[in-house]
């Protein structure tokens, strides 16, 4: 069998844009491969991980709610997966499951592409304290940021997350975010505020320095109210779609043997 197979598991799965993303690359590079969405419920996860390699899949992406469980079930895990305790990219080799987490890589690669001259050491203000925030903070610290400031509506959650990065993350109250941004070179929204169907993020940008880069992990809509306000002030903004696109690169490389490019054609294909 020469055809290469990969896919994505999740519950639900029908909303996933990954099949379109990988499908575009397969077609672009003329690779004899298929990338398929697979609806896997939590109760079926263990059995699926045994079955999928036997069916000939080279690997899978993993989305909600399985990211933590697959990390526990894998035979080996990368350092960057260990840093966040979850995995989104599995590779099957000789009956072994190798788990990686490429979300942080995707976040940084998106920033690098959208703000090419950014100062990697610039202090970052992170809004939100969920799983996404954890990945973003781990990536930023690993990448050499000077310091991270964290703020969240529920302060206790921010304190718990900060305690996982001893002495590296300072917590400020949620209602202080507007002032705290004044000495930060990067502002990251990891909350769901601004997403279609959710309220907008109510944050005045009056104290936002002109050189501060603003990014959002929300990508529906592409231009969230936060990004629109920052752009109107003349700040460089980076939307969240690129994070989804870039996080897919290491998996495609491992399963299909080619390093794919993230460009405007891919963005258009995924949004179509
Ligand atoms: P994820 O894993 O995607 O980060 P999550 O764990 O559900 O998802 O986290 C969602 C984030 O959005 C949290 O920081 C949440 O704040 P709380 O910890 O206070 O719940 C934030 N969030 C969601 N709705 C919010 C709202 N209406 N106002 C402020 N923050 C909100």
PDB file of C-alpha atoms and ligand atoms in Angstrom:
ATOM      1  CA  UNK A   1       0.000   0.000   0.000  1.00  0.00           C
ATOM      2  CA  UNK A   2       1.613   3.264  -1.048  1.00  0.00           C
ATOM      3  CA  UNK A   3      -1.178   5.605  -0.039  1.00  0.00           C
ATOM      4  CA  UNK A   4      -0.413   7.410   3.211  1.00  0.00           C
ATOM      5  CA  UNK A   5      -3.193   7.874   5.716  1.00  0.00           C
ATOM      6  CA  UNK A   6      -3.651  10.279   8.612  1.00  0.00           C
ATOM      7  CA  UNK A   7      -6.588  11.962  10.308  1.00  0.00           C
ATOM      8  CA  UNK A   8      -7.962  13.858  13.241  1.00  0.00           C
ATOM      9  CA  UNK A   9      -9.903  12.518  16.229  1.00  0.00           C
ATOM     10  CA  UNK A  10     -12.255  14.494  18.438  1.00  0.00           C
ATOM     11  CA  UNK A  11     -15.721  14.637  19.945  1.00  0.00           C
ATOM     12  CA  UNK A  12     -17.346  16.464  18.203  1.00  0.00           C
ATOM     13  CA  UNK A  13     -15.322  16.414  14.981  1.00  0.00           C
ATOM     14  CA  UNK A  14     -17.514  17.738  12.164  1.00  0.00           C
ATOM     15  CA  UNK A  15     -16.416  21.354  12.759  1.00  0.00           C
ATOM     16  CA  UNK A  16     -12.700  20.557  12.413  1.00  0.00           C
ATOM     17  CA  UNK A  17     -10.891  22.472   9.696  1.00  0.00           C
ATOM     18  CA  UNK A  18      -7.927  20.111   9.732  1.00  0.00           C
ATOM     19  CA  UNK A  19      -9.202  17.844   6.880  1.00  0.00           C
ATOM     20  CA  UNK A  20      -9.498  20.872   4.610  1.00  0.00           C
ATOM     21  CA  UNK A  21      -6.079  22.095   5.651  1.00  0.00           C
ATOM     22  CA  UNK A  22      -4.228  18.823   5.094  1.00  0.00           C
ATOM     23  CA  UNK A  23      -6.351  18.080   2.012  1.00  0.00           C
ATOM     24  CA  UNK A  24      -5.151  21.332   0.454  1.00  0.00           C
ATOM     25  CA  UNK A  25      -1.513  20.440   1.056  1.00  0.00           C
ATOM     26  CA  UNK A  26      -1.946  16.865  -0.233  1.00  0.00           C
ATOM     27  CA  UNK A  27      -3.405  18.214  -3.437  1.00  0.00           C
ATOM     28  CA  UNK A  28      -0.853  20.992  -3.768  1.00  0.00           C
ATOM     29  CA  UNK A  29       2.106  18.632  -3.447  1.00  0.00           C
ATOM     30  CA  UNK A  30       0.524  15.789  -5.446  1.00  0.00           C
ATOM     31  CA  UNK A  31       0.898  13.353  -2.560  1.00  0.00           C
ATOM     32  CA  UNK A  32      -0.995  10.067  -2.703  1.00  0.00           C
ATOM     33  CA  UNK A  33      -2.593  10.433   0.710  1.00  0.00           C
ATOM     34  CA  UNK A  34      -5.813  10.876   2.631  1.00  0.00           C
ATOM     35  CA  UNK A  35      -6.548  12.816   5.815  1.00  0.00           C
ATOM     36  CA  UNK A  36      -9.833  11.880   7.428  1.00  0.00           C
ATOM     37  CA  UNK A  37     -11.978  13.177  10.313  1.00  0.00           C
ATOM     38  CA  UNK A  38     -12.787  10.480  12.882  1.00  0.00           C
ATOM     39  CA  UNK A  39     -15.444  10.862  15.532  1.00  0.00           C
ATOM     40  CA  UNK A  40     -14.046   9.186  18.649  1.00  0.00           C
ATOM     41  CA  UNK A  41     -15.899   9.356  21.962  1.00  0.00           C
ATOM     42  CA  UNK A  42     -13.896   9.310  25.216  1.00  0.00           C
ATOM     43  CA  UNK A  43     -15.070   5.772  26.022  1.00  0.00           C
ATOM     44  CA  UNK A  44     -13.643   4.562  22.684  1.00  0.00           C
ATOM     45  CA  UNK A  45     -10.330   6.410  22.843  1.00  0.00           C
ATOM     46  CA  UNK A  46      -8.117   3.580  24.075  1.00  0.00           C
ATOM     47  CA  UNK A  47      -9.492   1.089  21.540  1.00  0.00           C
ATOM     48  CA  UNK A  48      -9.155   3.629  18.730  1.00  0.00           C
ATOM     49  CA  UNK A  49      -5.497   4.227  19.532  1.00  0.00           C
ATOM     50  CA  UNK A  50      -4.896   0.503  19.223  1.00  0.00           C
ATOM     51  CA  UNK A  51      -6.902   0.150  16.041  1.00  0.00           C
ATOM     52  CA  UNK A  52      -5.792   3.161  13.980  1.00  0.00           C
ATOM     53  CA  UNK A  53      -2.115   2.160  13.597  1.00  0.00           C
ATOM     54  CA  UNK A  54      -3.237  -1.337  12.585  1.00  0.00           C
ATOM     55  CA  UNK A  55      -5.459   0.167   9.907  1.00  0.00           C
ATOM     56  CA  UNK A  56      -2.336   1.723   8.424  1.00  0.00           C
ATOM     57  CA  UNK A  57      -2.586   5.303   9.632  1.00  0.00           C
ATOM     58  CA  UNK A  58       0.757   7.082   9.972  1.00  0.00           C
ATOM     59  CA  UNK A  59      -0.588   9.301  12.709  1.00  0.00           C
ATOM     60  CA  UNK A  60      -3.353  11.621  13.837  1.00  0.00           C
ATOM     61  CA  UNK A  61      -4.128  15.048  15.131  1.00  0.00           C
ATOM     62  CA  UNK A  62      -6.042  15.150  18.374  1.00  0.00           C
ATOM     63  CA  UNK A  63      -8.592  17.754  19.340  1.00  0.00           C
ATOM     64  CA  UNK A  64     -11.018  18.246  22.232  1.00  0.00           C
ATOM     65  CA  UNK A  65     -11.612  16.481  24.562  1.00  0.00           C
ATOM     66  CA  UNK A  66      -8.758  13.995  24.091  1.00  0.00           C
ATOM     67  CA  UNK A  67      -5.571  16.073  24.304  1.00  0.00           C
ATOM     68  CA  UNK A  68      -4.730  15.184  27.916  1.00  0.00           C
ATOM     69  CA  UNK A  69      -5.813  11.533  27.663  1.00  0.00           C
ATOM     70  CA  UNK A  70      -3.655  10.771  24.606  1.00  0.00           C
ATOM     71  CA  UNK A  71      -0.677  12.324  26.363  1.00  0.00           C
ATOM     72  CA  UNK A  72      -1.133   9.751  29.141  1.00  0.00           C
ATOM     73  CA  UNK A  73      -1.630   6.839  26.728  1.00  0.00           C
ATOM     74  CA  UNK A  74       1.359   7.530  24.447  1.00  0.00           C
ATOM     75  CA  UNK A  75       4.584   5.520  24.640  1.00  0.00           C
ATOM     76  CA  UNK A  76       6.833   8.550  24.234  1.00  0.00           C
ATOM     77  CA  UNK A  77       6.228  12.290  24.612  1.00  0.00           C
ATOM     78  CA  UNK A  78       8.264  15.287  23.462  1.00  0.00           C
ATOM     79  CA  UNK A  79       9.559  17.921  25.869  1.00  0.00           C
ATOM     80  CA  UNK A  80       7.103  20.471  24.543  1.00  0.00           C
ATOM     81  CA  UNK A  81       4.212  18.054  25.141  1.00  0.00           C
ATOM     82  CA  UNK A  82       5.471  17.421  28.677  1.00  0.00           C
ATOM     83  CA  UNK A  83       5.601  21.178  29.286  1.00  0.00           C
ATOM     84  CA  UNK A  84       1.831  21.404  28.841  1.00  0.00           C
ATOM     85  CA  UNK A  85       0.728  17.880  29.763  1.00  0.00           C
ATOM     86  CA  UNK A  86      -1.225  17.352  26.561  1.00  0.00           C
ATOM     87  CA  UNK A  87      -0.728  16.343  22.932  1.00  0.00           C
ATOM     88  CA  UNK A  88      -2.280  17.309  19.603  1.00  0.00           C
ATOM     89  CA  UNK A  89      -0.089  15.326  17.190  1.00  0.00           C
ATOM     90  CA  UNK A  90       0.524  11.567  17.339  1.00  0.00           C
ATOM     91  CA  UNK A  91       2.820   9.556  15.096  1.00  0.00           C
ATOM     92  CA  UNK A  92       2.532   5.769  14.897  1.00  0.00           C
ATOM     93  CA  UNK A  93       5.822   3.899  14.387  1.00  0.00           C
ATOM     94  CA  UNK A  94       6.165   0.121  14.780  1.00  0.00           C
ATOM     95  CA  UNK A  95       3.190  -0.100  17.107  1.00  0.00           C
ATOM     96  CA  UNK A  96       4.436   2.738  19.283  1.00  0.00           C
ATOM     97  CA  UNK A  97       2.606   6.016  19.789  1.00  0.00           C
ATOM     98  CA  UNK A  98       4.794   9.128  19.814  1.00  0.00           C
ATOM     99  CA  UNK A  99       3.035  12.221  21.167  1.00  0.00           C
ATOM    100  CA  UNK A 100       3.899  15.832  20.444  1.00  0.00           C
ATOM    101  CA  UNK A 101       2.212  19.140  21.168  1.00  0.00           C
ATOM    102  CA  UNK A 102       2.632  21.637  18.347  1.00  0.00           C
ATOM    103  CA  UNK A 103       0.205  24.324  19.580  1.00  0.00           C
ATOM    104  CA  UNK A 104       2.971  26.433  21.115  1.00  0.00           C
ATOM    105  CA  UNK A 105       5.093  26.028  18.005  1.00  0.00           C
ATOM    106  CA  UNK A 106       2.084  27.123  15.914  1.00  0.00           C
ATOM    107  CA  UNK A 107       1.515  30.145  18.115  1.00  0.00           C
ATOM    108  CA  UNK A 108       5.141  31.313  17.772  1.00  0.00           C
ATOM    109  CA  UNK A 109       5.432  30.545  14.055  1.00  0.00           C
ATOM    110  CA  UNK A 110       2.275  32.572  13.456  1.00  0.00           C
ATOM    111  CA  UNK A 111       3.730  35.512  15.389  1.00  0.00           C
ATOM    112  CA  UNK A 112       7.007  35.225  13.479  1.00  0.00           C
ATOM    113  CA  UNK A 113       5.167  35.254  10.160  1.00  0.00           C
ATOM    114  CA  UNK A 114       2.777  38.073  11.068  1.00  0.00           C
ATOM    115  CA  UNK A 115       5.243  40.284  12.958  1.00  0.00           C
ATOM    116  CA  UNK A 116       8.580  39.442  11.388  1.00  0.00           C
ATOM    117  CA  UNK A 117      10.652  42.009  13.267  1.00  0.00           C
ATOM    118  CA  UNK A 118       9.197  41.322  16.697  1.00  0.00           C
ATOM    119  CA  UNK A 119      11.383  41.486  19.793  1.00  0.00           C
ATOM    120  CA  UNK A 120      11.344  37.947  21.226  1.00  0.00           C
ATOM    121  CA  UNK A 121      12.346  39.224  24.668  1.00  0.00           C
ATOM    122  CA  UNK A 122       9.450  41.683  24.907  1.00  0.00           C
ATOM    123  CA  UNK A 123       7.288  41.194  28.020  1.00  0.00           C
ATOM    124  CA  UNK A 124       3.917  39.612  27.258  1.00  0.00           C
ATOM    125  CA  UNK A 125       0.499  40.221  28.795  1.00  0.00           C
ATOM    126  CA  UNK A 126      -1.670  37.092  28.491  1.00  0.00           C
ATOM    127  CA  UNK A 127      -5.449  37.304  28.940  1.00  0.00           C
ATOM    128  CA  UNK A 128      -7.110  34.066  30.104  1.00  0.00           C
ATOM    129  CA  UNK A 129      -6.000  31.068  32.141  1.00  0.00           C
ATOM    130  CA  UNK A 130      -7.370  27.978  30.351  1.00  0.00           C
ATOM    131  CA  UNK A 131      -5.555  25.250  28.448  1.00  0.00           C
ATOM    132  CA  UNK A 132      -4.780  27.596  25.579  1.00  0.00           C
ATOM    133  CA  UNK A 133      -3.120  30.092  27.928  1.00  0.00           C
ATOM    134  CA  UNK A 134      -0.952  27.354  29.372  1.00  0.00           C
ATOM    135  CA  UNK A 135       0.370  26.449  25.930  1.00  0.00           C
ATOM    136  CA  UNK A 136       0.973  30.065  24.986  1.00  0.00           C
ATOM    137  CA  UNK A 137       2.845  30.870  28.223  1.00  0.00           C
ATOM    138  CA  UNK A 138       5.041  27.767  27.983  1.00  0.00           C
ATOM    139  CA  UNK A 139       5.922  28.656  24.390  1.00  0.00           C
ATOM    140  CA  UNK A 140       6.707  32.291  25.172  1.00  0.00           C
ATOM    141  CA  UNK A 141       8.939  31.411  28.135  1.00  0.00           C
ATOM    142  CA  UNK A 142      10.740  28.809  26.090  1.00  0.00           C
ATOM    143  CA  UNK A 143      11.201  31.334  23.298  1.00  0.00           C
ATOM    144  CA  UNK A 144      13.011  33.822  25.535  1.00  0.00           C
ATOM    145  CA  UNK A 145      10.406  36.350  26.608  1.00  0.00           C
ATOM    146  CA  UNK A 146      11.637  38.493  29.511  1.00  0.00           C
ATOM    147  CA  UNK A 147       8.531  38.070  31.614  1.00  0.00           C
ATOM    148  CA  UNK A 148       4.889  37.093  31.349  1.00  0.00           C
ATOM    149  CA  UNK A 149       2.018  38.852  33.071  1.00  0.00           C
ATOM    150  CA  UNK A 150      -1.196  36.883  33.378  1.00  0.00           C
ATOM    151  CA  UNK A 151      -4.712  38.064  34.052  1.00  0.00           C
ATOM    152  CA  UNK A 152      -8.007  36.205  34.185  1.00  0.00           C
ATOM    153  CA  UNK A 153     -11.619  36.912  35.197  1.00  0.00           C
ATOM    154  CA  UNK A 154     -11.348  34.137  37.802  1.00  0.00           C
ATOM    155  CA  UNK A 155      -8.219  35.147  39.710  1.00  0.00           C
ATOM    156  CA  UNK A 156      -7.740  31.763  41.405  1.00  0.00           C
ATOM    157  CA  UNK A 157      -7.345  30.096  38.008  1.00  0.00           C
ATOM    158  CA  UNK A 158      -4.655  32.609  37.060  1.00  0.00           C
ATOM    159  CA  UNK A 159      -2.798  31.926  40.330  1.00  0.00           C
ATOM    160  CA  UNK A 160      -2.955  28.171  39.777  1.00  0.00           C
ATOM    161  CA  UNK A 161      -1.626  28.490  36.231  1.00  0.00           C
ATOM    162  CA  UNK A 162       1.129  30.913  37.278  1.00  0.00           C
ATOM    163  CA  UNK A 163       2.252  28.477  39.996  1.00  0.00           C
ATOM    164  CA  UNK A 164       3.115  25.994  37.238  1.00  0.00           C
ATOM    165  CA  UNK A 165       5.823  28.407  36.047  1.00  0.00           C
ATOM    166  CA  UNK A 166       7.511  29.307  39.363  1.00  0.00           C
ATOM    167  CA  UNK A 167       8.910  32.866  39.489  1.00  0.00           C
ATOM    168  CA  UNK A 168       8.268  33.443  35.804  1.00  0.00           C
ATOM    169  CA  UNK A 169       4.666  34.615  35.664  1.00  0.00           C
ATOM    170  CA  UNK A 170       3.163  37.549  37.535  1.00  0.00           C
ATOM    171  CA  UNK A 171      -0.608  37.739  38.054  1.00  0.00           C
ATOM    172  CA  UNK A 172      -2.518  41.020  37.897  1.00  0.00           C
ATOM    173  CA  UNK A 173      -6.242  41.539  38.592  1.00  0.00           C
ATOM    174  CA  UNK A 174      -8.540  41.289  35.567  1.00  0.00           C
ATOM    175  CA  UNK A 175      -9.721  44.880  35.988  1.00  0.00           C
ATOM    176  CA  UNK A 176      -6.092  46.090  35.890  1.00  0.00           C
ATOM    177  CA  UNK A 177      -5.327  44.663  32.446  1.00  0.00           C
ATOM    178  CA  UNK A 178      -5.935  47.984  30.664  1.00  0.00           C
ATOM    179  CA  UNK A 179      -3.217  49.668  32.748  1.00  0.00           C
ATOM    180  CA  UNK A 180      -0.891  46.674  32.925  1.00  0.00           C
ATOM    181  CA  UNK A 181      -0.545  46.580  29.138  1.00  0.00           C
ATOM    182  CA  UNK A 182       1.393  49.870  29.229  1.00  0.00           C
ATOM    183  CA  UNK A 183       4.788  48.166  29.677  1.00  0.00           C
ATOM    184  CA  UNK A 184       4.253  45.083  27.503  1.00  0.00           C
ATOM    185  CA  UNK A 185       5.397  44.529  23.940  1.00  0.00           C
ATOM    186  CA  UNK A 186       2.946  41.704  23.257  1.00  0.00           C
ATOM    187  CA  UNK A 187      -0.750  41.357  24.136  1.00  0.00           C
ATOM    188  CA  UNK A 188      -2.328  37.913  23.695  1.00  0.00           C
ATOM    189  CA  UNK A 189      -6.021  37.092  24.087  1.00  0.00           C
ATOM    190  CA  UNK A 190      -6.523  33.409  24.922  1.00  0.00           C
ATOM    191  CA  UNK A 191     -10.073  33.816  26.275  1.00  0.00           C
ATOM    192  CA  UNK A 192     -13.123  32.991  24.196  1.00  0.00           C
ATOM    193  CA  UNK A 193     -14.242  36.633  24.315  1.00  0.00           C
ATOM    194  CA  UNK A 194     -14.668  38.047  20.817  1.00  0.00           C
ATOM    195  CA  UNK A 195     -15.522  34.685  19.282  1.00  0.00           C
ATOM    196  CA  UNK A 196     -18.707  34.421  17.220  1.00  0.00           C
ATOM    197  CA  UNK A 197     -21.568  34.005  19.700  1.00  0.00           C
ATOM    198  CA  UNK A 198     -19.530  35.293  22.655  1.00  0.00           C
ATOM    199  CA  UNK A 199     -19.417  38.817  24.067  1.00  0.00           C
ATOM    200  CA  UNK A 200     -16.544  41.043  22.890  1.00  0.00           C
ATOM    201  CA  UNK A 201     -13.547  41.629  25.114  1.00  0.00           C
ATOM    202  CA  UNK A 202     -14.250  44.871  26.970  1.00  0.00           C
ATOM    203  CA  UNK A 203     -10.770  46.292  27.311  1.00  0.00           C
ATOM    204  CA  UNK A 204      -9.812  49.879  26.665  1.00  0.00           C
ATOM    205  CA  UNK A 205      -6.610  50.144  24.642  1.00  0.00           C
ATOM    206  CA  UNK A 206      -5.891  53.717  25.730  1.00  0.00           C
ATOM    207  CA  UNK A 207      -2.645  52.602  27.422  1.00  0.00           C
ATOM    208  CA  UNK A 208      -1.522  50.258  24.645  1.00  0.00           C
ATOM    209  CA  UNK A 209       1.968  51.310  23.493  1.00  0.00           C
ATOM    210  CA  UNK A 210       2.145  51.926  19.710  1.00  0.00           C
ATOM    211  CA  UNK A 211       4.846  49.265  19.215  1.00  0.00           C
ATOM    212  CA  UNK A 212       2.963  46.517  21.090  1.00  0.00           C
ATOM    213  CA  UNK A 213       1.941  43.550  18.918  1.00  0.00           C
ATOM    214  CA  UNK A 214      -1.604  42.322  19.516  1.00  0.00           C
ATOM    215  CA  UNK A 215      -2.666  38.755  18.784  1.00  0.00           C
ATOM    216  CA  UNK A 216      -5.766  36.680  19.403  1.00  0.00           C
ATOM    217  CA  UNK A 217      -6.112  32.932  19.354  1.00  0.00           C
ATOM    218  CA  UNK A 218      -9.767  33.339  18.353  1.00  0.00           C
ATOM    219  CA  UNK A 219     -10.114  33.149  14.548  1.00  0.00           C
ATOM    220  CA  UNK A 220     -13.882  33.201  14.095  1.00  0.00           C
ATOM    221  CA  UNK A 221     -14.134  36.034  13.162  1.00  0.00           C
ATOM    222  CA  UNK A 222     -10.656  36.566  11.736  1.00  0.00           C
ATOM    223  CA  UNK A 223     -10.676  40.165  12.881  1.00  0.00           C
ATOM    224  CA  UNK A 224     -11.960  40.099  16.462  1.00  0.00           C
ATOM    225  CA  UNK A 225     -13.123  43.375  18.067  1.00  0.00           C
ATOM    226  CA  UNK A 226      -9.803  43.423  19.973  1.00  0.00           C
ATOM    227  CA  UNK A 227      -7.751  43.148  16.781  1.00  0.00           C
ATOM    228  CA  UNK A 228      -9.942  45.706  15.000  1.00  0.00           C
ATOM    229  CA  UNK A 229      -9.442  48.240  17.818  1.00  0.00           C
ATOM    230  CA  UNK A 230      -5.696  47.638  17.931  1.00  0.00           C
ATOM    231  CA  UNK A 231      -5.390  47.911  14.152  1.00  0.00           C
ATOM    232  CA  UNK A 232      -7.344  51.185  14.212  1.00  0.00           C
ATOM    233  CA  UNK A 233      -4.698  52.546  16.622  1.00  0.00           C
ATOM    234  CA  UNK A 234      -1.964  51.580  14.172  1.00  0.00           C
ATOM    235  CA  UNK A 235      -0.617  48.545  16.096  1.00  0.00           C
ATOM    236  CA  UNK A 236       0.628  45.429  14.343  1.00  0.00           C
ATOM    237  CA  UNK A 237      -2.022  42.709  14.763  1.00  0.00           C
ATOM    238  CA  UNK A 238      -1.761  38.959  14.121  1.00  0.00           C
ATOM    239  CA  UNK A 239      -4.955  36.933  13.769  1.00  0.00           C
ATOM    240  CA  UNK A 240      -5.419  33.456  15.212  1.00  0.00           C
ATOM    241  CA  UNK A 241      -5.952  31.473  12.009  1.00  0.00           C
ATOM    242  CA  UNK A 242      -2.220  31.213  11.400  1.00  0.00           C
ATOM    243  CA  UNK A 243      -1.771  29.363  14.695  1.00  0.00           C
ATOM    244  CA  UNK A 244      -4.113  26.625  13.460  1.00  0.00           C
ATOM    245  CA  UNK A 245      -2.269  26.451  10.143  1.00  0.00           C
ATOM    246  CA  UNK A 246       1.235  26.378  11.592  1.00  0.00           C
ATOM    247  CA  UNK A 247       0.450  23.811  14.305  1.00  0.00           C
ATOM    248  CA  UNK A 248      -0.395  21.397  11.482  1.00  0.00           C
ATOM    249  CA  UNK A 249       3.045  21.592   9.846  1.00  0.00           C
ATOM    250  CA  UNK A 250       4.999  19.089  12.025  1.00  0.00           C
ATOM    251  CA  UNK A 251       2.288  16.426  11.666  1.00  0.00           C
ATOM    252  CA  UNK A 252       2.082  16.781   7.887  1.00  0.00           C
ATOM    253  CA  UNK A 253       5.870  16.564   7.700  1.00  0.00           C
ATOM    254  CA  UNK A 254       5.974  13.388   9.809  1.00  0.00           C
ATOM    255  CA  UNK A 255       3.103  11.580   8.070  1.00  0.00           C
ATOM    256  CA  UNK A 256       3.456  12.695   4.452  1.00  0.00           C
ATOM    257  CA  UNK A 257       7.207  13.399   4.230  1.00  0.00           C
ATOM    258  CA  UNK A 258       7.135  16.959   2.989  1.00  0.00           C
ATOM    259  CA  UNK A 259       7.466  20.319   4.738  1.00  0.00           C
ATOM    260  CA  UNK A 260       4.376  22.294   3.715  1.00  0.00           C
ATOM    261  CA  UNK A 261       4.143  26.061   3.323  1.00  0.00           C
ATOM    262  CA  UNK A 262       1.695  28.272   5.195  1.00  0.00           C
ATOM    263  CA  UNK A 263       0.583  30.993   2.785  1.00  0.00           C
ATOM    264  CA  UNK A 264      -2.447  32.953   1.592  1.00  0.00           C
ATOM    265  CA  UNK A 265      -3.620  30.091  -0.668  1.00  0.00           C
ATOM    266  CA  UNK A 266      -3.825  27.810   2.369  1.00  0.00           C
ATOM    267  CA  UNK A 267      -5.680  30.463   4.362  1.00  0.00           C
ATOM    268  CA  UNK A 268      -8.211  30.839   1.549  1.00  0.00           C
ATOM    269  CA  UNK A 269      -8.676  27.073   1.258  1.00  0.00           C
ATOM    270  CA  UNK A 270      -9.291  26.659   4.980  1.00  0.00           C
ATOM    271  CA  UNK A 271     -11.721  29.578   5.102  1.00  0.00           C
ATOM    272  CA  UNK A 272     -13.659  28.529   1.966  1.00  0.00           C
TER     273      UNK A 272
HETATM  274  P1  LIG B   1      -9.291  26.964  26.632  1.00  0.00           P
HETATM  275  O1  LIG B   1      -8.795  25.611  26.995  1.00  0.00           O
HETATM  276  O2  LIG B   1      -9.638  27.143  25.184  1.00  0.00           O
HETATM  277  O3  LIG B   1      -8.361  28.041  27.102  1.00  0.00           O
HETATM  278  P2  LIG B   1     -11.148  27.295  28.858  1.00  0.00           P
HETATM  279  O4  LIG B   1     -10.329  26.437  29.742  1.00  0.00           O
HETATM  280  O5  LIG B   1     -12.624  27.096  28.850  1.00  0.00           O
HETATM  281  O6  LIG B   1     -10.723  27.134  27.340  1.00  0.00           O
HETATM  282  O7  LIG B   1     -10.824  28.828  29.170  1.00  0.00           O
HETATM  283  C1  LIG B   1     -11.578  29.868  28.658  1.00  0.00           C
HETATM  284  C2  LIG B   1     -10.969  31.201  29.089  1.00  0.00           C
HETATM  285  O8  LIG B   1     -11.842  32.252  28.655  1.00  0.00           O
HETATM  286  C3  LIG B   1     -10.842  31.355  30.593  1.00  0.00           C
HETATM  287  O9  LIG B   1      -9.720  32.145  30.878  1.00  0.00           O
HETATM  288  C4  LIG B   1     -12.149  32.065  30.939  1.00  0.00           C
HETATM  289  O10 LIG B   1     -12.097  32.793  32.159  1.00  0.00           O
HETATM  290  P3  LIG B   1     -12.543  32.094  33.546  1.00  0.00           P
HETATM  291  O11 LIG B   1     -11.370  31.235  33.979  1.00  0.00           O
HETATM  292  O12 LIG B   1     -12.803  33.228  34.461  1.00  0.00           O
HETATM  293  O13 LIG B   1     -13.770  31.274  33.233  1.00  0.00           O
HETATM  294  C5  LIG B   1     -12.245  33.013  29.784  1.00  0.00           C
HETATM  295  N1  LIG B   1     -13.609  33.521  29.608  1.00  0.00           N
HETATM  296  C6  LIG B   1     -14.657  32.879  29.038  1.00  0.00           C
HETATM  297  N2  LIG B   1     -15.758  33.650  29.067  1.00  0.00           N
HETATM  298  C7  LIG B   1     -15.401  34.814  29.694  1.00  0.00           C
HETATM  299  C8  LIG B   1     -16.094  36.034  30.024  1.00  0.00           C
HETATM  300  N3  LIG B   1     -17.395  36.203  29.718  1.00  0.00           N
HETATM  301  N4  LIG B   1     -15.388  37.021  30.638  1.00  0.00           N
HETATM  302  C9  LIG B   1     -14.075  36.856  30.946  1.00  0.00           C
HETATM  303  N5  LIG B   1     -13.369  35.723  30.651  1.00  0.00           N
HETATM  304  C10 LIG B   1     -14.018  34.730  30.033  1.00  0.00           C
END
